[in-house]
PDB file of C-alpha atoms in Angstrom:
ATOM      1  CA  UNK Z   2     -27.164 -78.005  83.759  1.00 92.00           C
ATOM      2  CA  UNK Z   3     -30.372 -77.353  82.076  1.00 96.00           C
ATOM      3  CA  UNK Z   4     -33.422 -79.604  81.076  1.00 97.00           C
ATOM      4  CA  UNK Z   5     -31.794 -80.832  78.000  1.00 97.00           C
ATOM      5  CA  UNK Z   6     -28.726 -82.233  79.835  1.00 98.00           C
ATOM      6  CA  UNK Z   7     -31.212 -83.271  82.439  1.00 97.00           C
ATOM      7  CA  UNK Z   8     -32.851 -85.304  79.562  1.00 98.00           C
ATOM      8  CA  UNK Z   9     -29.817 -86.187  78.119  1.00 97.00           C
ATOM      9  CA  UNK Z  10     -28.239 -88.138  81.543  1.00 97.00           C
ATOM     10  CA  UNK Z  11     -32.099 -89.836  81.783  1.00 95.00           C
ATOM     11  CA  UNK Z  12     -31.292 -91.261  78.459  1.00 96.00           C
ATOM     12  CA  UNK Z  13     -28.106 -92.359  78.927  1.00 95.00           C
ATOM     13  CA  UNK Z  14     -28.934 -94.131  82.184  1.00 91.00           C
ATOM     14  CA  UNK Z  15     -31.759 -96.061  80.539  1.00 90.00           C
ATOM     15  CA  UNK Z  16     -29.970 -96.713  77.875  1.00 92.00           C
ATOM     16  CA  UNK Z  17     -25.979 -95.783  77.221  1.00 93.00           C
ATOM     17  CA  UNK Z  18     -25.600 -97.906  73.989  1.00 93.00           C
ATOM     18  CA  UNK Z  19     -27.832 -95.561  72.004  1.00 95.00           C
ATOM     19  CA  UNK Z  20     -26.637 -94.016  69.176  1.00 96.00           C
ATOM     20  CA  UNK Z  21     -26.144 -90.043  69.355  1.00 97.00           C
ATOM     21  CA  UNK Z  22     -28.697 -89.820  66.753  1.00 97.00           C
ATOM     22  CA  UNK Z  23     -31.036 -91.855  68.606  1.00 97.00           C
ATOM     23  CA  UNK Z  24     -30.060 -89.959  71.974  1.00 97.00           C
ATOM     24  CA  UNK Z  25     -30.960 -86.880  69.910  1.00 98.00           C
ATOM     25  CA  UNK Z  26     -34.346 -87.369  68.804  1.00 97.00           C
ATOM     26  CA  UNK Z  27     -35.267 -88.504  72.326  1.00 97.00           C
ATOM     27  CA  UNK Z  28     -34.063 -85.463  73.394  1.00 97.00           C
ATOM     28  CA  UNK Z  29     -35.415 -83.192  70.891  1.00 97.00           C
ATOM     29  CA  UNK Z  30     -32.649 -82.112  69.606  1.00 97.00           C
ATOM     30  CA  UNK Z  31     -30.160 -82.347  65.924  1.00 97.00           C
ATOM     31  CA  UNK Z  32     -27.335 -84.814  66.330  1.00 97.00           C
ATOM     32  CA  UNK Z  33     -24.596 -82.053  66.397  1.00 97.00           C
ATOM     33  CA  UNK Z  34     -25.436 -80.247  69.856  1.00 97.00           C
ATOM     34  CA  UNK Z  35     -26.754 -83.445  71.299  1.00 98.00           C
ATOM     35  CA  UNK Z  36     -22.759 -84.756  70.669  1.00 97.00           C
ATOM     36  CA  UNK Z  37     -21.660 -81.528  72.081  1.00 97.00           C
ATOM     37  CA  UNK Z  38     -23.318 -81.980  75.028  1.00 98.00           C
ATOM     38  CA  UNK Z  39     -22.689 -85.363  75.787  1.00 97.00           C
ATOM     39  CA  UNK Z  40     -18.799 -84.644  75.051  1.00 97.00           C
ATOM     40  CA  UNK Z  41     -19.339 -81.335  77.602  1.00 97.00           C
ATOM     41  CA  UNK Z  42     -21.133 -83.389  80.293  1.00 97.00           C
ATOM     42  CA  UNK Z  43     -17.853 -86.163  79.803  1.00 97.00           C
ATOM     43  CA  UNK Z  44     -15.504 -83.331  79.910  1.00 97.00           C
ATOM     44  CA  UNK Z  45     -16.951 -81.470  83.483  1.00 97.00           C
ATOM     45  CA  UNK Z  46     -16.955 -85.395  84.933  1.00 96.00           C
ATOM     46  CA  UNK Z  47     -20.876 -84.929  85.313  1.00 96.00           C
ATOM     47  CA  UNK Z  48     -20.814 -87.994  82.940  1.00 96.00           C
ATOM     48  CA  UNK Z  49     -18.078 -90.365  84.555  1.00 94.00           C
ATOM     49  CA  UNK Z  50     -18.882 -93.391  82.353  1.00 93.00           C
ATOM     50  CA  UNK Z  51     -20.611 -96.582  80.652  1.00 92.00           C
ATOM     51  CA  UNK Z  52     -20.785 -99.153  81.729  1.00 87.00           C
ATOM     52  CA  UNK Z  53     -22.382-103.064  80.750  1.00 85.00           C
ATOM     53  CA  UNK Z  54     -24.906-104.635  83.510  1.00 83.00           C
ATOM     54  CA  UNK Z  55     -24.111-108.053  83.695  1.00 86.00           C
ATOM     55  CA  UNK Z  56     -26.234-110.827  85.049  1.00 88.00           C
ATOM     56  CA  UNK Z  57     -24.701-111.877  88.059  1.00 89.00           C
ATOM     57  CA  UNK Z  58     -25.568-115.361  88.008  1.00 91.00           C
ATOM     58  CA  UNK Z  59     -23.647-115.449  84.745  1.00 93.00           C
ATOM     59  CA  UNK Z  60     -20.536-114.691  86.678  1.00 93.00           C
ATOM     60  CA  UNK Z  61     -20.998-116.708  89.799  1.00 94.00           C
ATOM     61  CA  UNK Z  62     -22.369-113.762  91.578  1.00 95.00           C
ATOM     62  CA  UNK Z  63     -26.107-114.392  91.880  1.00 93.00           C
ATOM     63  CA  UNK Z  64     -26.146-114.540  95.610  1.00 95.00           C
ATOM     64  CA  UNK Z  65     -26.091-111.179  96.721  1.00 96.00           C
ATOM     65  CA  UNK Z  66     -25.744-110.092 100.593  1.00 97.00           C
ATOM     66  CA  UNK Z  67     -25.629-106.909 102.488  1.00 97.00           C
ATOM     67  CA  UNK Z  68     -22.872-107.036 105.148  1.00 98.00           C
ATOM     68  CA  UNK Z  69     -22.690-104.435 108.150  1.00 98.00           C
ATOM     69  CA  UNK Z  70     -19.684-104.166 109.517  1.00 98.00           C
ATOM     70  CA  UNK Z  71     -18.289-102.488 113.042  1.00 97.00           C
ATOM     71  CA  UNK Z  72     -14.510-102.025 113.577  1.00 97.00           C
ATOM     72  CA  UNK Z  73     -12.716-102.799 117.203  1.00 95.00           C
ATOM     73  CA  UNK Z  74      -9.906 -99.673 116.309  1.00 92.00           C
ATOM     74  CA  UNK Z  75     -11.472 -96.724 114.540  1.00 91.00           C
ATOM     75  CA  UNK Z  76      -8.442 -94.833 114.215  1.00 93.00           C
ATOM     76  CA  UNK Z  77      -7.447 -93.548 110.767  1.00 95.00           C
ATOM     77  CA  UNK Z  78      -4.480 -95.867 110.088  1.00 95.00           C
ATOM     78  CA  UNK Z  79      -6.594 -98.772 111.367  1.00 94.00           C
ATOM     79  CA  UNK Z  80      -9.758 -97.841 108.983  1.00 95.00           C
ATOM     80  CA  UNK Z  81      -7.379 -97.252 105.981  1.00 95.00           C
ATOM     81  CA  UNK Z  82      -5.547 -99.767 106.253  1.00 96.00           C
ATOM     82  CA  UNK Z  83      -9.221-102.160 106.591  1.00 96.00           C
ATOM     83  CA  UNK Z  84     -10.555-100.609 104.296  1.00 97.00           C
ATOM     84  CA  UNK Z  85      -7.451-101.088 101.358  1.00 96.00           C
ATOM     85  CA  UNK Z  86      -7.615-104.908 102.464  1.00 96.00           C
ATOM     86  CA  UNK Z  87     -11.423-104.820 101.906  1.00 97.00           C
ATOM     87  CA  UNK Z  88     -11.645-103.302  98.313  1.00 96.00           C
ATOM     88  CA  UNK Z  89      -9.161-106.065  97.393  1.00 96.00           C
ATOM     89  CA  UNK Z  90     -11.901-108.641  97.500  1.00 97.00           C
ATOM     90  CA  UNK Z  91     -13.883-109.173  94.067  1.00 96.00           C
ATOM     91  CA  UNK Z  92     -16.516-110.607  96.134  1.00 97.00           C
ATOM     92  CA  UNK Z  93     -17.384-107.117  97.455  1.00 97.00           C
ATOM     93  CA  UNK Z  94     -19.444-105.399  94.871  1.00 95.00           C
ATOM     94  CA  UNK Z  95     -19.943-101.877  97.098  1.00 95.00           C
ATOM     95  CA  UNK Z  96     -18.581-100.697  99.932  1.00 97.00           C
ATOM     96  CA  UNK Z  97     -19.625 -97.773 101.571  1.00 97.00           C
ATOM     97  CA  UNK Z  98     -18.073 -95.921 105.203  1.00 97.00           C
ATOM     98  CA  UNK Z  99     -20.616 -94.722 107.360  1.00 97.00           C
ATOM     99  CA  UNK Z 100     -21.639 -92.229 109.975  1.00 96.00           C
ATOM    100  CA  UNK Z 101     -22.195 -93.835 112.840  1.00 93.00           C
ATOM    101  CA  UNK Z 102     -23.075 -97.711 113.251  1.00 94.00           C
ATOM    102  CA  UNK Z 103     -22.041 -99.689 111.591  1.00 97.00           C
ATOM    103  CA  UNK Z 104     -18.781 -98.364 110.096  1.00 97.00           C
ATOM    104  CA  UNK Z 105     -19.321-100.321 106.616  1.00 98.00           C
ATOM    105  CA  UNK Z 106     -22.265-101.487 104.666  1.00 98.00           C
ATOM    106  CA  UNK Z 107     -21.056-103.931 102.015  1.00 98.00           C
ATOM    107  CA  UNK Z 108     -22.654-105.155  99.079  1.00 97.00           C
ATOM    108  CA  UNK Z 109     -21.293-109.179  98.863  1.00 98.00           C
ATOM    109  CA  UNK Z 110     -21.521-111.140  95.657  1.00 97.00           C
ATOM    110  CA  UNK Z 111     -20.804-114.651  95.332  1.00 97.00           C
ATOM    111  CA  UNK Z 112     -22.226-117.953  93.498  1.00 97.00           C
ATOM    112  CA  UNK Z 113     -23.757-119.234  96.105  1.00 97.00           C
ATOM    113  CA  UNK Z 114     -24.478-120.000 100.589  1.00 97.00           C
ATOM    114  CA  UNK Z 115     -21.295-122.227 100.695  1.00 98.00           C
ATOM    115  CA  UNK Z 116     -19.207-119.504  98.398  1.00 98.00           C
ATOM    116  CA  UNK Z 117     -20.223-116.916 100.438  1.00 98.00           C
ATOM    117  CA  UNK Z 118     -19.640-118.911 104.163  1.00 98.00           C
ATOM    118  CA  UNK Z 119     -16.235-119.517 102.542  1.00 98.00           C
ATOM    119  CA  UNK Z 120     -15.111-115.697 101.712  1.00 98.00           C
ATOM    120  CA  UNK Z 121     -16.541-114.583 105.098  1.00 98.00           C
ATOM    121  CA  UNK Z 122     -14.880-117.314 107.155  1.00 97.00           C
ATOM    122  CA  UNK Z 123     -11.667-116.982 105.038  1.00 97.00           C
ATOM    123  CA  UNK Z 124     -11.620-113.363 103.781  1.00 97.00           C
ATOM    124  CA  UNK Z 125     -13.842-111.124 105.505  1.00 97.00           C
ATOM    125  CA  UNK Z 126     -12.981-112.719 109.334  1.00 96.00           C
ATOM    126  CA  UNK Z 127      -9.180-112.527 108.806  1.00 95.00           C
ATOM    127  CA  UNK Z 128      -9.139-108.702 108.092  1.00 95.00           C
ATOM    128  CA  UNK Z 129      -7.024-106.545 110.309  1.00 92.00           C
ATOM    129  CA  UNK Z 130      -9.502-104.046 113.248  1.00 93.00           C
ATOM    130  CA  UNK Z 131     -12.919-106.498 112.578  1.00 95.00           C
ATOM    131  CA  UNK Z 132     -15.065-106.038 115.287  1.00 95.00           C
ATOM    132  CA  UNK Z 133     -18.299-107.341 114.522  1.00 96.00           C
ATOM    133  CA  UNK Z 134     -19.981-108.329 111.313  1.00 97.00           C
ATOM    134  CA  UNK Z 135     -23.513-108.896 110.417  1.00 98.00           C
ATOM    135  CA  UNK Z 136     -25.073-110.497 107.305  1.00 98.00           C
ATOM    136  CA  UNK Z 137     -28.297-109.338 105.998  1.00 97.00           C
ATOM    137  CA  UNK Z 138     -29.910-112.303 103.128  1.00 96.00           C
ATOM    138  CA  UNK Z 139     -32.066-110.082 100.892  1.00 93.00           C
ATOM    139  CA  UNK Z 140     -35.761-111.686  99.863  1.00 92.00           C
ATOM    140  CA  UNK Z 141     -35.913-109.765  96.723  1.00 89.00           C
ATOM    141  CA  UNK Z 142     -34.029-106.882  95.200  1.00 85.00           C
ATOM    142  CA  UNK Z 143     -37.584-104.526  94.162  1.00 89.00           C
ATOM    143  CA  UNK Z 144     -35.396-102.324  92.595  1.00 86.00           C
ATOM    144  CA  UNK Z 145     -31.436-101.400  91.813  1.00 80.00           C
ATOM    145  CA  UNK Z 146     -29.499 -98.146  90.589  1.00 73.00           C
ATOM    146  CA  UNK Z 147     -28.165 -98.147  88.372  1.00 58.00           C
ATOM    147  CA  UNK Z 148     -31.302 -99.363  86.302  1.00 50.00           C
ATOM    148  CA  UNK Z 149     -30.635-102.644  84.472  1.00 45.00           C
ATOM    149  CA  UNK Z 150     -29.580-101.993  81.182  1.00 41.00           C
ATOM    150  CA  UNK Z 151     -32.015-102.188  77.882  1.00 40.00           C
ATOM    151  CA  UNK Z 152     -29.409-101.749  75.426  1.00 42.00           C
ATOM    152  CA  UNK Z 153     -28.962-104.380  72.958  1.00 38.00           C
ATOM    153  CA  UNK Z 154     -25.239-105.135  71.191  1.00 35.00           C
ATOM    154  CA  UNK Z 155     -24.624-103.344  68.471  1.00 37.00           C
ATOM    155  CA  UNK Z 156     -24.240-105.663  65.398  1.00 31.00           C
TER     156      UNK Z 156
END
């Protein structure tokens, strides 16, 4: 990867609805290479995707909270099989496995206190190997990657 593709990817984060001849002249390049490269960066899967940021307050998921998470049975059949039960859950926006403690740190979405008492007293308490859990209520999110999207709709 070079400075152009470097350029390229900074684009496309801040904005992936851009048209390729738009992407181009940001980029200093013609529209013809700059669609090459874009296709090339798809095709080695440095490029996974595009995707829409929505607001989540627009989708009953303004009230965001990060969830730690320790397991009583860390064996691999136990964690799998946690961890298949906890991806289930729309309500859990990111879930990551860690090194060390805690075992998860989640990323919880839901509309609101009461919605999100609810999932963890009915969802998140009922899965199999849950040792301990720990909410964390975010004052203010100062910043968020993937950056929120600039793009407008295309008419």
């Amino acid at each position: 990867m070079d400075s152009i593709d470097r350029a390229i990817i900074s684009q496309l984060r801040r904005n992936c609805r851009q048209s390729n001849i738009e992407l181009a002249e940001a980029v200093g390049l013609t529209p013809s290479p700059c669609l090459r490269r874009v296709k090339r960066l798809e095709d080695e899967g440095i490029i996974t995707g595009y995707h829409a940021s929505i607001a989540p307050a627009a989708v009953d998921r303004g009230f965001e909270v990060l969830v730690e998470i320790e397991l009583k049975d860390q064996s691999p059949a136990s964690t799998k099989k946690f961890e298949a039960e906890l991806i289930a859950h729309d309500e859990v926006i990111e879930a990551r496995r860690m090194f060390g403690s805690p075992d998860f740190r989640l990323l919880v979405a839901t509309k609101d206190l009461a919605a999100y008492e609810a999932f963890v007293t009915n969802k998140l308490l009922t899965l199999p190997g849950l040792g301990n859990l720990q909410s964390h209520f975010p004052m203010l999110t100062i910043k968020s990657d993937p950056p929120r999207a600039s793009g407008r709709p295309r008419s």
